[in-house]
Every structure is written in structure tokens, then in C-alpha cells.
PDB file of C-alpha atoms in Angstrom:
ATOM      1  CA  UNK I  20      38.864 -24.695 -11.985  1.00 48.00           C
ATOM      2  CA  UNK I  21      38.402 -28.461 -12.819  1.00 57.00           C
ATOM      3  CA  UNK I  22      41.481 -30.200 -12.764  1.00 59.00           C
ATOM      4  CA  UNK I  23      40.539 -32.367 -15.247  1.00 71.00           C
ATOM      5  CA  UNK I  24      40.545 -29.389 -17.693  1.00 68.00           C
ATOM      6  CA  UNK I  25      44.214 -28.776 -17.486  1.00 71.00           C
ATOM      7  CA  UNK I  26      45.169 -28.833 -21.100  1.00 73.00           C
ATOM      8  CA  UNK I  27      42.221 -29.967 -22.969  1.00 73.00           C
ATOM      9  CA  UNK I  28      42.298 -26.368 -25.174  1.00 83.00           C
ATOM     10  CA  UNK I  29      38.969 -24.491 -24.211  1.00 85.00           C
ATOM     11  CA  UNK I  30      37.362 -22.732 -27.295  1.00 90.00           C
ATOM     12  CA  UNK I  31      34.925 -19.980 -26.677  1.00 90.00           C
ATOM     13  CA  UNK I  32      31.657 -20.507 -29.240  1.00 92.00           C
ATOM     14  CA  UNK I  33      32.937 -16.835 -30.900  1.00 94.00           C
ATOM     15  CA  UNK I  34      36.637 -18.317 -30.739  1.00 93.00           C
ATOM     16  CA  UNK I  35      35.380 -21.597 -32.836  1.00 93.00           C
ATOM     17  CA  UNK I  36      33.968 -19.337 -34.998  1.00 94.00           C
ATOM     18  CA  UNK I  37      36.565 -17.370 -35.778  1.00 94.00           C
ATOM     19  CA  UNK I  38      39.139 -20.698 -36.202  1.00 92.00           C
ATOM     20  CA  UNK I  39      36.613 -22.597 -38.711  1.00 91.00           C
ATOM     21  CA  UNK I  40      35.050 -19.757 -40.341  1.00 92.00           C
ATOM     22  CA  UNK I  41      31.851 -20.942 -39.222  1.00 93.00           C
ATOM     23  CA  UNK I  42      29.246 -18.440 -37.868  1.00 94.00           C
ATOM     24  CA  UNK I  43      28.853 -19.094 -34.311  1.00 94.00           C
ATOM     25  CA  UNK I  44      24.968 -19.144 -34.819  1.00 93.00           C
ATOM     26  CA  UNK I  45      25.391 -22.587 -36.695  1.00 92.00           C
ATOM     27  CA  UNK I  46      27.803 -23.602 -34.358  1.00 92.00           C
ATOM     28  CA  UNK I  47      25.558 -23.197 -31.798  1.00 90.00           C
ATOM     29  CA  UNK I  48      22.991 -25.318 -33.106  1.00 90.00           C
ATOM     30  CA  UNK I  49      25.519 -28.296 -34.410  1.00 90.00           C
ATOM     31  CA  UNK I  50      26.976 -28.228 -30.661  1.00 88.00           C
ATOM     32  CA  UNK I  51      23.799 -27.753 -28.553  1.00 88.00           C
ATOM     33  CA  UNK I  52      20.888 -28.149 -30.270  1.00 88.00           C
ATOM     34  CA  UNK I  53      18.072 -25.683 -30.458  1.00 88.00           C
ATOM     35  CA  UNK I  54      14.482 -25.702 -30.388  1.00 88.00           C
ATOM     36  CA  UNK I  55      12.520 -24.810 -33.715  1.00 85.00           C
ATOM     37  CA  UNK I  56       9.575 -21.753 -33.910  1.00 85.00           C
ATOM     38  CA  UNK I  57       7.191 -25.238 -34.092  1.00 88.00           C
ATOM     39  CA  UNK I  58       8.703 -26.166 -30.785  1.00 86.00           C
ATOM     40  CA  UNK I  59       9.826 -29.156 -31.894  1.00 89.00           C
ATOM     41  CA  UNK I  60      13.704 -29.991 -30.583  1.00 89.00           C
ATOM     42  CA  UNK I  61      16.686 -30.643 -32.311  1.00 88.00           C
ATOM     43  CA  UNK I  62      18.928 -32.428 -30.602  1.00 89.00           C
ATOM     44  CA  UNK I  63      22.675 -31.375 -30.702  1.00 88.00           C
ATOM     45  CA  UNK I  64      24.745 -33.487 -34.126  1.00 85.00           C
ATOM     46  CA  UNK I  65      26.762 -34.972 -30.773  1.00 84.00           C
ATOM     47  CA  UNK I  66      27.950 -35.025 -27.114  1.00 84.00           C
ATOM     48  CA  UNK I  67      30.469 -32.260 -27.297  1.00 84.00           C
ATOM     49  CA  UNK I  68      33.842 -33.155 -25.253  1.00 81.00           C
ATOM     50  CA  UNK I  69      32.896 -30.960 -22.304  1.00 76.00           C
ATOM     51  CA  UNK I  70      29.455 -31.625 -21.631  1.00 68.00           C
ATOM     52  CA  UNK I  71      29.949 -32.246 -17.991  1.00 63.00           C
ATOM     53  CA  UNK I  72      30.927 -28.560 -17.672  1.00 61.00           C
ATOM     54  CA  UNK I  73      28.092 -27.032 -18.368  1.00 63.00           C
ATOM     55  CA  UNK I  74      29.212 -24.132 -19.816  1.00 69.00           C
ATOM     56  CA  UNK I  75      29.013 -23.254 -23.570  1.00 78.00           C
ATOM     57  CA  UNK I  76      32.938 -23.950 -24.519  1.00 85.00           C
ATOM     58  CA  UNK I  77      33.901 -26.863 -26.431  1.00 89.00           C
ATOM     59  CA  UNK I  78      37.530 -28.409 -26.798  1.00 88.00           C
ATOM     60  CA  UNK I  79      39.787 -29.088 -29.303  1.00 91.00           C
ATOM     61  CA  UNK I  80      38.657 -32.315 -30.314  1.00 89.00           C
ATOM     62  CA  UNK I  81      35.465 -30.608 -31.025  1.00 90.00           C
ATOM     63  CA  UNK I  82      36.979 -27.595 -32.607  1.00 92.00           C
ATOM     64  CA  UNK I  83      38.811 -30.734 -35.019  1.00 92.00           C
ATOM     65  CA  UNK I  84      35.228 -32.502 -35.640  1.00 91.00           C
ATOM     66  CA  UNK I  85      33.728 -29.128 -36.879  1.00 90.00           C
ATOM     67  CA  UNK I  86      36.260 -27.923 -39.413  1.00 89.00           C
ATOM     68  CA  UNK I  87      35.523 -31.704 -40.411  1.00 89.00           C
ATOM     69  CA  UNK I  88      31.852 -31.216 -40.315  1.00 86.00           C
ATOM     70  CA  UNK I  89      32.266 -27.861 -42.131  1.00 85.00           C
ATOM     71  CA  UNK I  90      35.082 -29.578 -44.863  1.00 83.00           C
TER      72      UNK I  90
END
């Protein structure tokens, strides 16, 4: 595990979810983008904290941003 992780607060998509009442299909496409039946992209609404992992978590500065978003 990253070190630089260490007490960030990692939030599962499902776990957002559940915490902003959100369905993780939208939060899916707010975090990461998505790609429209025309093809056409959509780029993600922004650079979620933990883009360098690679991995579809998000932290809790992101988890605060979408029950902003969603507010």
C-alpha cells in the first residue's frame, strides 16, 4: 500500500453512494467520465483526489465535493 494513502479516508464508488444518497451510476460519471452511445466523451466534472491511484476509490475530500455537488 501507498504510503501516501495513510489516512486520506478511501471511499468505495458503492460506499459514496450509500453516504450521499447518490446512485453510484451518476457517481460514476461525475467522477470519471463516460463515453456517450454517439461516442462522443465526457470528460469527468474534475480530477478526483486519487487519480494517481488508478483505482476507482475516491477520498474524502471528494466524498465532501459530491454531497456539495448533490446539495
Amino acid at each position: 500500500m501507498n504510503s501516501n494513502l495513510i489516512g486520506v479516508g478511501l471511499y468505495t464508488i458503492a460506499e459514496a453512494a450509500r453516504f450521499s444518497g447518490i446512485q453510484a451510476r451518476e457517481l460514476r460519471r461525475w467522477l470519471f467520465g463516460y463515453t456517450q452511445t454517439s461516442g462522443r466523451l465526457s470528460a469527468p466534472l474534475w480530477q478526483t483526489q486519487l487519480t494517481q491511484t488508478g483505482q476507482s476509490v475516491i477520498g474524502f475530500r471528494d466524498l465532501m465535493e459530491v454531497r456539495l455537488v448533490k446539495a
